[in-house]
Each structure stands twice: as C-alpha cells, then as structure tokens.
mmCIF file of C-alpha atoms and ligand atoms in Angstrom:
data_model
loop_
_atom_site.group_PDB
_atom_site.id
_atom_site.type_symbol
_atom_site.label_atom_id
_atom_site.label_comp_id
_atom_site.label_asym_id
_atom_site.label_seq_id
_atom_site.Cartn_x
_atom_site.Cartn_y
_atom_site.Cartn_z
ATOM 1 C CA MET M 1 68.498 -16.331 21.731
ATOM 2 C CA THR M 2 71.923 -16.185 20.127
ATOM 3 C CA ALA M 3 72.932 -13.306 17.878
ATOM 4 C CA SER M 4 73.149 -15.593 14.870
ATOM 5 C CA SER M 5 69.524 -16.652 15.178
ATOM 6 C CA GLN M 6 68.246 -13.082 15.216
ATOM 7 C CA ILE M 7 67.090 -11.557 11.973
ATOM 8 C CA ARG M 8 68.798 -8.265 11.296
ATOM 9 C CA ARG M 9 67.346 -5.591 9.031
ATOM 10 C CA GLY M 10 68.519 -5.966 5.469
ATOM 11 C CA GLU M 11 69.176 -9.687 5.700
ATOM 12 C CA VAL M 12 68.743 -11.436 2.344
ATOM 13 C CA ALA M 13 68.464 -15.146 1.633
ATOM 14 C CA LEU M 14 68.528 -16.573 -1.867
ATOM 15 C CA ARG M 15 66.851 -19.946 -1.726
ATOM 16 C CA HIS M 16 67.343 -22.314 -4.651
ATOM 17 C CA LEU M 17 66.895 -19.586 -7.259
ATOM 18 C CA SER M 18 66.578 -20.696 -10.858
ATOM 19 C CA LYS M 19 65.906 -18.662 -13.974
ATOM 20 C CA THR M 20 65.810 -19.821 -17.578
ATOM 21 C CA TYR M 21 65.156 -17.564 -20.563
ATOM 22 C CA SER M 22 64.474 -18.789 -24.042
ATOM 23 C CA LEU M 23 66.616 -17.876 -27.013
ATOM 24 C CA ASN M 24 65.425 -18.771 -30.532
ATOM 25 C CA GLY M 25 63.056 -21.304 -29.025
ATOM 26 C CA GLN M 26 65.862 -22.946 -27.030
ATOM 27 C CA PRO M 27 66.020 -22.772 -23.229
ATOM 28 C CA LEU M 28 68.806 -20.533 -21.948
ATOM 29 C CA PRO M 29 69.475 -21.397 -18.302
ATOM 30 C CA VAL M 30 70.910 -18.340 -16.523
ATOM 31 C CA LEU M 31 70.691 -19.152 -12.814
ATOM 32 C CA ARG M 32 70.631 -22.700 -11.543
ATOM 33 C CA ASN M 33 69.595 -23.483 -8.004
ATOM 34 C CA LEU M 34 71.486 -20.579 -6.439
ATOM 35 C CA SER M 35 71.400 -20.355 -2.642
ATOM 36 C CA LEU M 36 73.192 -17.733 -0.551
ATOM 37 C CA ASP M 37 72.701 -15.969 2.788
ATOM 38 C CA ILE M 38 73.647 -12.294 2.894
ATOM 39 C CA ARG M 39 73.993 -10.713 6.328
ATOM 40 C CA GLY M 40 72.219 -7.491 7.213
ATOM 41 C CA GLY M 41 74.690 -4.680 6.553
ATOM 42 C CA GLU M 42 76.954 -6.875 4.451
ATOM 43 C CA SER M 43 78.579 -5.675 1.244
ATOM 44 C CA LEU M 44 78.402 -8.353 -1.453
ATOM 45 C CA ALA M 45 79.852 -7.932 -4.925
ATOM 46 C CA ILE M 46 78.633 -10.019 -7.861
ATOM 47 C CA VAL M 47 81.116 -10.502 -10.685
ATOM 48 C CA GLY M 48 81.313 -12.668 -13.783
ATOM 49 C CA PRO M 49 81.632 -12.506 -17.559
ATOM 50 C CA SER M 50 79.146 -10.643 -19.713
ATOM 51 C CA GLY M 51 75.888 -12.560 -20.043
ATOM 52 C CA CYS M 52 76.432 -14.745 -16.951
ATOM 53 C CA GLY M 53 73.291 -13.470 -15.237
ATOM 54 C CA LYS M 54 74.433 -10.626 -12.968
ATOM 55 C CA THR M 55 71.685 -8.239 -14.026
ATOM 56 C CA THR M 56 69.156 -11.062 -13.979
ATOM 57 C CA LEU M 57 70.048 -11.846 -10.372
ATOM 58 C CA LEU M 58 69.787 -8.170 -9.408
ATOM 59 C CA ARG M 59 66.367 -7.903 -11.096
ATOM 60 C CA LEU M 60 65.189 -10.945 -9.130
ATOM 61 C CA LEU M 61 66.451 -9.293 -5.929
ATOM 62 C CA ALA M 62 64.710 -6.051 -6.879
ATOM 63 C CA GLY M 63 61.499 -7.980 -7.522
ATOM 64 C CA LEU M 64 61.317 -6.596 -11.067
ATOM 65 C CA GLU M 65 61.258 -10.137 -12.330
ATOM 66 C CA GLY M 66 60.179 -13.464 -10.858
ATOM 67 C CA ALA M 67 62.296 -16.599 -10.533
ATOM 68 C CA ASP M 68 61.185 -19.847 -12.207
ATOM 69 C CA ALA M 69 61.899 -21.621 -8.951
ATOM 70 C CA GLY M 70 63.132 -20.617 -5.532
ATOM 71 C CA GLN M 71 62.719 -17.501 -3.455
ATOM 72 C CA VAL M 72 64.311 -14.256 -2.421
ATOM 73 C CA VAL M 73 63.710 -13.880 1.321
ATOM 74 C CA ILE M 74 64.220 -10.512 3.002
ATOM 75 C CA ASP M 75 64.233 -10.226 6.778
ATOM 76 C CA GLY M 76 62.517 -13.601 6.925
ATOM 77 C CA THR M 77 59.759 -12.870 4.401
ATOM 78 C CA PRO M 78 59.733 -14.052 0.759
ATOM 79 C CA ILE M 79 59.367 -11.083 -1.601
ATOM 80 C CA ALA M 80 56.468 -10.860 -4.014
ATOM 81 C CA GLY M 81 57.667 -7.948 -6.142
ATOM 82 C CA VAL M 82 59.335 -4.599 -5.623
ATOM 83 C CA GLY M 83 59.441 -3.252 -2.071
ATOM 84 C CA THR M 84 60.290 -0.042 -0.254
ATOM 85 C CA GLU M 85 63.048 -1.724 1.764
ATOM 86 C CA ARG M 86 65.067 -2.047 -1.476
ATOM 87 C CA ALA M 87 66.447 0.675 -3.753
ATOM 88 C CA VAL M 88 68.113 0.113 -7.127
ATOM 89 C CA ILE M 89 70.925 2.168 -8.649
ATOM 90 C CA TYR M 90 71.686 1.697 -12.344
ATOM 91 C CA GLN M 91 74.629 2.647 -14.515
ATOM 92 C CA GLU M 92 72.754 5.762 -15.666
ATOM 93 C CA PRO M 93 71.196 7.786 -12.853
ATOM 94 C CA ARG M 94 68.024 8.574 -14.869
ATOM 95 C CA LEU M 95 67.467 11.984 -13.308
ATOM 96 C CA LEU M 96 64.418 14.019 -14.280
ATOM 97 C CA PRO M 97 65.849 16.862 -16.405
ATOM 98 C CA TRP M 98 63.153 19.376 -15.441
ATOM 99 C CA LEU M 99 63.831 19.023 -11.702
ATOM 100 C CA SER M 100 66.757 20.482 -9.741
ATOM 101 C CA VAL M 101 69.167 18.240 -7.845
ATOM 102 C CA LEU M 102 67.225 18.851 -4.621
ATOM 103 C CA GLU M 103 63.884 18.152 -6.296
ATOM 104 C CA ASN M 104 65.211 14.976 -7.938
ATOM 105 C CA VAL M 105 66.456 13.629 -4.612
ATOM 106 C CA ALA M 106 63.250 14.583 -2.766
ATOM 107 C CA PHE M 107 60.988 13.235 -5.518
ATOM 108 C CA GLY M 108 60.861 9.633 -4.301
ATOM 109 C CA LEU M 109 59.760 10.730 -0.831
ATOM 110 C CA GLU M 110 57.104 13.032 -2.258
ATOM 111 C CA LEU M 111 55.783 10.109 -4.318
ATOM 112 C CA ARG M 112 55.397 8.282 -1.009
ATOM 113 C CA GLY M 113 53.313 11.103 0.369
ATOM 114 C CA VAL M 114 55.944 12.879 2.451
ATOM 115 C CA PRO M 115 55.144 16.636 2.468
ATOM 116 C CA ARG M 116 57.485 18.665 0.254
ATOM 117 C CA ALA M 117 59.232 20.627 3.009
ATOM 118 C CA GLU M 118 60.030 17.490 4.990
ATOM 119 C CA ALA M 119 61.041 15.569 1.858
ATOM 120 C CA GLN M 120 63.471 18.341 0.923
ATOM 121 C CA ASP M 121 64.880 18.474 4.459
ATOM 122 C CA ARG M 122 65.603 14.769 4.338
ATOM 123 C CA ALA M 123 66.949 15.062 0.786
ATOM 124 C CA ARG M 124 69.444 17.747 1.897
ATOM 125 C CA ARG M 125 71.004 15.350 4.387
ATOM 126 C CA TYR M 126 71.810 12.839 1.621
ATOM 127 C CA ILE M 127 72.933 15.525 -0.822
ATOM 128 C CA ARG M 128 75.433 16.534 1.857
ATOM 129 C CA LEU M 129 76.430 12.888 2.363
ATOM 130 C CA VAL M 130 77.371 12.556 -1.325
ATOM 131 C CA GLY M 131 79.245 15.873 -1.253
ATOM 132 C CA LEU M 132 76.916 17.957 -3.452
ATOM 133 C CA ASP M 133 75.899 20.620 -0.945
ATOM 134 C CA ASP M 134 76.742 23.414 -3.367
ATOM 135 C CA PHE M 135 74.734 21.899 -6.209
ATOM 136 C CA GLN M 136 71.274 21.559 -4.666
ATOM 137 C CA ASN M 137 69.798 24.004 -7.123
ATOM 138 C CA ALA M 138 71.729 22.839 -10.189
ATOM 139 C CA TRP M 139 69.977 21.167 -13.127
ATOM 140 C CA PRO M 140 70.958 17.636 -14.138
ATOM 141 C CA ARG M 141 72.444 18.914 -17.438
ATOM 142 C CA GLN M 142 74.913 21.012 -15.446
ATOM 143 C CA LEU M 143 76.415 17.950 -13.717
ATOM 144 C CA SER M 144 79.350 15.755 -14.713
ATOM 145 C CA GLY M 145 78.766 12.005 -14.970
ATOM 146 C CA GLY M 146 80.205 11.396 -11.510
ATOM 147 C CA MET M 147 78.101 14.150 -9.968
ATOM 148 C CA ALA M 148 74.943 12.865 -11.634
ATOM 149 C CA GLN M 149 75.646 9.403 -10.247
ATOM 150 C CA ARG M 150 76.120 10.922 -6.773
ATOM 151 C CA VAL M 151 72.655 12.439 -7.131
ATOM 152 C CA GLY M 152 71.345 8.998 -8.072
ATOM 153 C CA ILE M 153 72.933 7.537 -4.946
ATOM 154 C CA ALA M 154 71.485 10.320 -2.763
ATOM 155 C CA ARG M 155 68.055 9.754 -4.297
ATOM 156 C CA ALA M 156 68.216 6.024 -3.539
ATOM 157 C CA LEU M 157 69.364 6.617 0.056
ATOM 158 C CA THR M 158 66.777 9.299 0.825
ATOM 159 C CA VAL M 159 64.004 6.718 1.022
ATOM 160 C CA GLN M 160 66.157 4.949 3.647
ATOM 161 C CA PRO M 161 66.245 1.474 2.150
ATOM 162 C CA GLU M 162 67.652 -1.476 4.080
ATOM 163 C CA ILE M 163 69.170 -2.846 0.903
ATOM 164 C CA LEU M 164 70.935 -1.057 -1.937
ATOM 165 C CA LEU M 165 71.064 -2.941 -5.232
ATOM 166 C CA LEU M 166 73.607 -1.528 -7.661
ATOM 167 C CA ASP M 167 74.052 -2.659 -11.275
ATOM 168 C CA GLU M 168 77.471 -1.494 -12.507
ATOM 169 C CA PRO M 169 76.854 1.937 -10.972
ATOM 170 C CA LEU M 170 80.301 3.271 -11.853
ATOM 171 C CA GLY M 171 80.577 1.516 -15.220
ATOM 172 C CA ALA M 172 80.063 4.664 -17.299
ATOM 173 C CA LEU M 173 82.541 6.855 -15.401
ATOM 174 C CA ASP M 174 86.106 7.696 -16.383
ATOM 175 C CA ALA M 175 88.887 5.876 -14.544
ATOM 176 C CA MET M 176 89.767 8.643 -12.073
ATOM 177 C CA THR M 177 86.178 9.472 -11.173
ATOM 178 C CA LYS M 178 85.504 5.797 -10.728
ATOM 179 C CA LEU M 179 88.260 5.431 -8.108
ATOM 180 C CA THR M 180 86.951 8.463 -6.206
ATOM 181 C CA MET M 181 83.410 7.117 -6.345
ATOM 182 C CA GLN M 182 84.553 3.721 -5.054
ATOM 183 C CA GLU M 183 85.940 5.483 -1.990
ATOM 184 C CA GLU M 184 82.679 7.422 -1.639
ATOM 185 C CA LEU M 185 80.627 4.240 -1.863
ATOM 186 C CA ALA M 186 82.807 2.549 0.765
ATOM 187 C CA ARG M 187 82.315 5.509 3.115
ATOM 188 C CA ILE M 188 78.566 5.785 2.486
ATOM 189 C CA TRP M 189 78.056 2.064 3.007
ATOM 190 C CA ALA M 190 79.965 2.214 6.313
ATOM 191 C CA GLU M 191 78.062 5.301 7.508
ATOM 192 C CA GLU M 192 74.590 4.139 6.502
ATOM 193 C CA GLY M 193 74.838 0.511 7.566
ATOM 194 C CA VAL M 194 72.823 -0.667 4.553
ATOM 195 C CA THR M 195 73.176 -4.047 2.925
ATOM 196 C CA MET M 196 74.918 -3.411 -0.390
ATOM 197 C CA ILE M 197 74.667 -5.799 -3.306
ATOM 198 C CA LEU M 198 76.858 -4.543 -6.109
ATOM 199 C CA VAL M 199 77.118 -5.956 -9.616
ATOM 200 C CA THR M 200 80.395 -5.035 -11.276
ATOM 201 C CA HIS M 201 82.648 -6.369 -14.007
ATOM 202 C CA ASP M 202 85.579 -4.675 -12.269
ATOM 203 C CA LEU M 203 87.348 -7.165 -9.987
ATOM 204 C CA GLU M 204 89.318 -4.434 -8.241
ATOM 205 C CA GLU M 205 86.095 -2.587 -7.453
ATOM 206 C CA ALA M 206 84.653 -5.801 -6.029
ATOM 207 C CA ILE M 207 87.664 -6.362 -3.775
ATOM 208 C CA PHE M 208 87.729 -2.700 -2.727
ATOM 209 C CA LEU M 209 84.083 -2.647 -1.649
ATOM 210 C CA ALA M 210 82.910 -6.115 -0.729
ATOM 211 C CA ASP M 211 82.947 -8.338 2.320
ATOM 212 C CA ARG M 212 82.440 -11.241 -0.065
ATOM 213 C CA VAL M 213 82.557 -11.678 -3.825
ATOM 214 C CA LEU M 214 80.075 -13.937 -5.596
ATOM 215 C CA VAL M 215 81.547 -15.207 -8.854
ATOM 216 C CA LEU M 216 79.015 -16.285 -11.479
ATOM 217 C CA THR M 217 80.057 -18.172 -14.594
ATOM 218 C CA ASN M 218 78.485 -18.784 -17.971
ATOM 219 C CA ASP M 219 79.785 -22.280 -18.536
ATOM 220 C CA GLY M 220 77.264 -23.971 -16.270
ATOM 221 C CA THR M 221 79.696 -24.437 -13.366
ATOM 222 C CA ALA M 222 78.466 -23.585 -9.885
ATOM 223 C CA PRO M 223 78.868 -20.036 -8.562
ATOM 224 C CA THR M 224 81.531 -19.545 -5.876
ATOM 225 C CA VAL M 225 81.746 -17.112 -2.977
ATOM 226 C CA PHE M 226 85.087 -15.672 -1.875
ATOM 227 C CA PRO M 227 85.449 -13.767 1.404
ATOM 228 C CA VAL M 228 87.605 -10.628 1.232
ATOM 229 C CA ASP M 229 89.494 -10.780 4.521
ATOM 230 C CA LEU M 230 91.261 -7.450 4.222
ATOM 231 C CA PRO M 231 91.191 -4.526 6.674
ATOM 232 C CA ARG M 232 89.193 -1.387 5.806
ATOM 233 C CA PRO M 233 89.712 1.074 4.357
ATOM 234 C CA ARG M 234 91.120 -1.174 1.664
ATOM 235 C CA ASP M 235 94.509 -0.463 0.181
ATOM 236 C CA ARG M 236 94.651 -1.322 -3.526
ATOM 237 C CA ASN M 237 98.428 -1.697 -3.311
ATOM 238 C CA SER M 238 98.608 -3.960 -0.273
ATOM 239 C CA ALA M 239 99.981 -7.458 -0.718
ATOM 240 C CA GLY M 240 96.672 -9.013 0.327
ATOM 241 C CA PHE M 241 94.712 -6.934 -2.177
ATOM 242 C CA VAL M 242 97.056 -7.747 -5.041
ATOM 243 C CA GLN M 243 96.969 -11.418 -4.142
ATOM 244 C CA MET M 244 93.162 -11.443 -4.056
ATOM 245 C CA ARG M 245 92.997 -9.728 -7.454
ATOM 246 C CA ARG M 246 95.406 -12.240 -8.936
ATOM 247 C CA MET M 247 93.385 -15.120 -7.507
ATOM 248 C CA LEU M 248 90.069 -13.791 -8.875
ATOM 249 C CA MET M 249 91.558 -12.989 -12.269
ATOM 250 C CA GLY M 250 92.850 -16.529 -12.391
ATOM 251 C CA LYS M 251 89.244 -17.749 -12.026
ATOM 252 C CA PHE M 252 88.541 -16.066 -15.372
ATOM 253 C CA GLY M 253 91.714 -17.277 -17.019
ATOM 254 C CA LEU M 254 93.228 -13.787 -16.842
ATOM 255 C CA HIS M 255 96.514 -12.575 -15.431
HETATM 256 N N1 LIG I 301 64.397 -10.770 -20.896
HETATM 257 C C1 LIG I 301 65.259 -11.640 -21.438
HETATM 258 N N2 LIG I 301 64.848 -12.524 -22.375
HETATM 259 C C2 LIG I 301 65.712 -13.423 -22.902
HETATM 260 N N3 LIG I 301 66.999 -13.512 -22.563
HETATM 261 C C3 LIG I 301 67.468 -12.663 -21.649
HETATM 262 C C4 LIG I 301 66.624 -11.684 -21.030
HETATM 263 N N4 LIG I 301 67.376 -10.982 -20.137
HETATM 264 C C5 LIG I 301 68.613 -11.505 -20.200
HETATM 265 N N5 LIG I 301 68.668 -12.507 -21.096
HETATM 266 C C6 LIG I 301 69.851 -13.337 -21.385
HETATM 267 O O1 LIG I 301 70.261 -13.915 -20.163
HETATM 268 C C7 LIG I 301 71.662 -13.928 -20.058
HETATM 269 C C8 LIG I 301 72.094 -13.185 -18.809
HETATM 270 O O2 LIG I 301 71.822 -11.799 -18.999
HETATM 271 P P1 LIG I 301 72.234 -10.704 -17.918
HETATM 272 O O3 LIG I 301 71.663 -11.085 -16.614
HETATM 273 O O4 LIG I 301 71.847 -9.378 -18.470
HETATM 274 O O5 LIG I 301 73.818 -10.855 -17.893
HETATM 275 P P2 LIG I 301 74.958 -9.910 -17.298
HETATM 276 O O6 LIG I 301 74.299 -8.781 -16.563
HETATM 277 O O7 LIG I 301 75.780 -10.793 -16.429
HETATM 278 O O8 LIG I 301 75.756 -9.431 -18.472
HETATM 279 C C9 LIG I 301 72.195 -13.329 -21.357
HETATM 280 O O9 LIG I 301 72.514 -14.376 -22.218
HETATM 281 C C10 LIG I 301 71.038 -12.524 -21.863
HETATM 282 O O10 LIG I 301 71.062 -12.445 -23.259
HETATM 283 MG MG1 LIG I 302 74.341 -6.706 -16.743
#
C-alpha cells in the first residue's frame, strides 16, 4: 500500500457540496458543487468577500447544517452531523462566566464523562500550551480579548479533536494581539498535528498560517485553491510572502 492511499487521521474530503438558501423567496446559491481533498494535518485557509459562504462551508464541515447535495467525508466516512473528532472555534470564545479558566477548559471533557480530576489534569496541559499557566484560577471577566480566545483554543484542543474548524477566530482582536495570536496558532498547529481549517478575511493571516488557501467568490465563479509554498515559520516580510499577498489581493481587485 502506498502512503497516498492510506487514510490519515483528520483527512477531509468535500464531495460535490452544494448549498442554496432562499432570500425573499428567491434562491440564493452559496456553494456550488465544491470538491476538495484536505490532507490529515493540513492547514487550509478559506478566504473571500463577505457573504461568499465561508461560514456556511464551516457549518457544513462542523455538521451544524446539512448540504443540499454532496458530502463531507472525514477519514473515509461521510458525516451525519456534529462529531467528537471536530472542534469549532468562533470569533467570540463564549466562555461560561461562572467557571474559572481551568473549569471552562475542563468542562467539555466532563460533559463527555471524564472524571473531574482527570479532566482538569488534561485541561492544564492545554492551558500551558496556550501560555495561560498563571491564569488557571482567573474568571473570564478578568481576561483580555486575546487571553479569552486562548482559553477558547485550549478548550477546543482539550477534547483532542482531529480537526479544528475556526471561523475568524482572531477577527475581534486588536492588530498587535492578532499578530501574536497568529504566531501562537502556527506553533500550536505544528505541535498538535491537527488538521486546521481556518476562515479568515485577512489575506496575510491566511498566508501566514496555511498550506493552501481556498478562495471563494460571490460572483458565481468557481473557487480556486492556491498552495503557499513558503518555508515555516513564515516571514511576513520575505519576498515570497509579499508576492503571494499581492497575487491574492489581485484576485479581489485590491492592491
Ligand atoms: N440561514 C440562512 N438563511 C438564509 N440565508 C443565509 C443563511 N445563512 C447565510 N445566509 C446567506 O448566505 C450567504 C453566505 O453567508 P455566510 O456563509 O455567512 O458568508 P461569509 O461567512 O462568507 O460572510 C450570505 O448571503 C448570507 O446572507
Ligand atoms: Mg462568516
């Protein structure tokens, strides 16, 4: 058996996905016959103008919504809804205000029946990974936006998903915090070996984090995938990075 025919954990296949909403009684096609293979452990960014269907695609991947046609196949099996091999991170971390950082991160495991002491042990490992060791006992209201989002990331990782689905996770952060968090995400992705599917409207973020960038449009033209053939860790000022940014911006008529 060759390596390419083996199914790796966290492998995702989009097979002929279509989704149409209706707006004022008129059909609003959002995804049309989208097919894509995402390798286990790959980092894929999804970019495109507002309303092009990024969140819709992520919701289909999460199993929060069904496609009109086509399938999402994970590790060889079509999904039929949400699943424990996938974790979703949103723009707002949605922490429970009455639980400490440690309790918030351990909560998902406890919901799955893991005894509290073990859940908290496992949670501590991911709190350390996101650099919040000293804040285990803090309350959510005591955290900055960036710290709260780190807690959200730790909470998602604690259940040890194969696939992380992120919908503009850094979109609400200030510019400096965002750059720091991009570096954190790059490190965490490399250390954890998870498949990362990241929706962002920030082209630089996409180039910084992704192995490939999927560009969706809202003019009915077919989506395009661009490989990011740049060494890691990525250097935002390198010639290759700047060239890639210019090329992607050009796709949106920007410069
Ligand atoms: N539940 C829904 N019902 C009707 N229309 C929707 C629904 N969800 C999204 N849409 C529409 O589908 C399009 C794509 O939305 P979305 O996936 O949220 O875009 P993006 O995340 O790229 O900004 C938009 O025009 C949006 O208004
Ligand atoms: Mg969206």
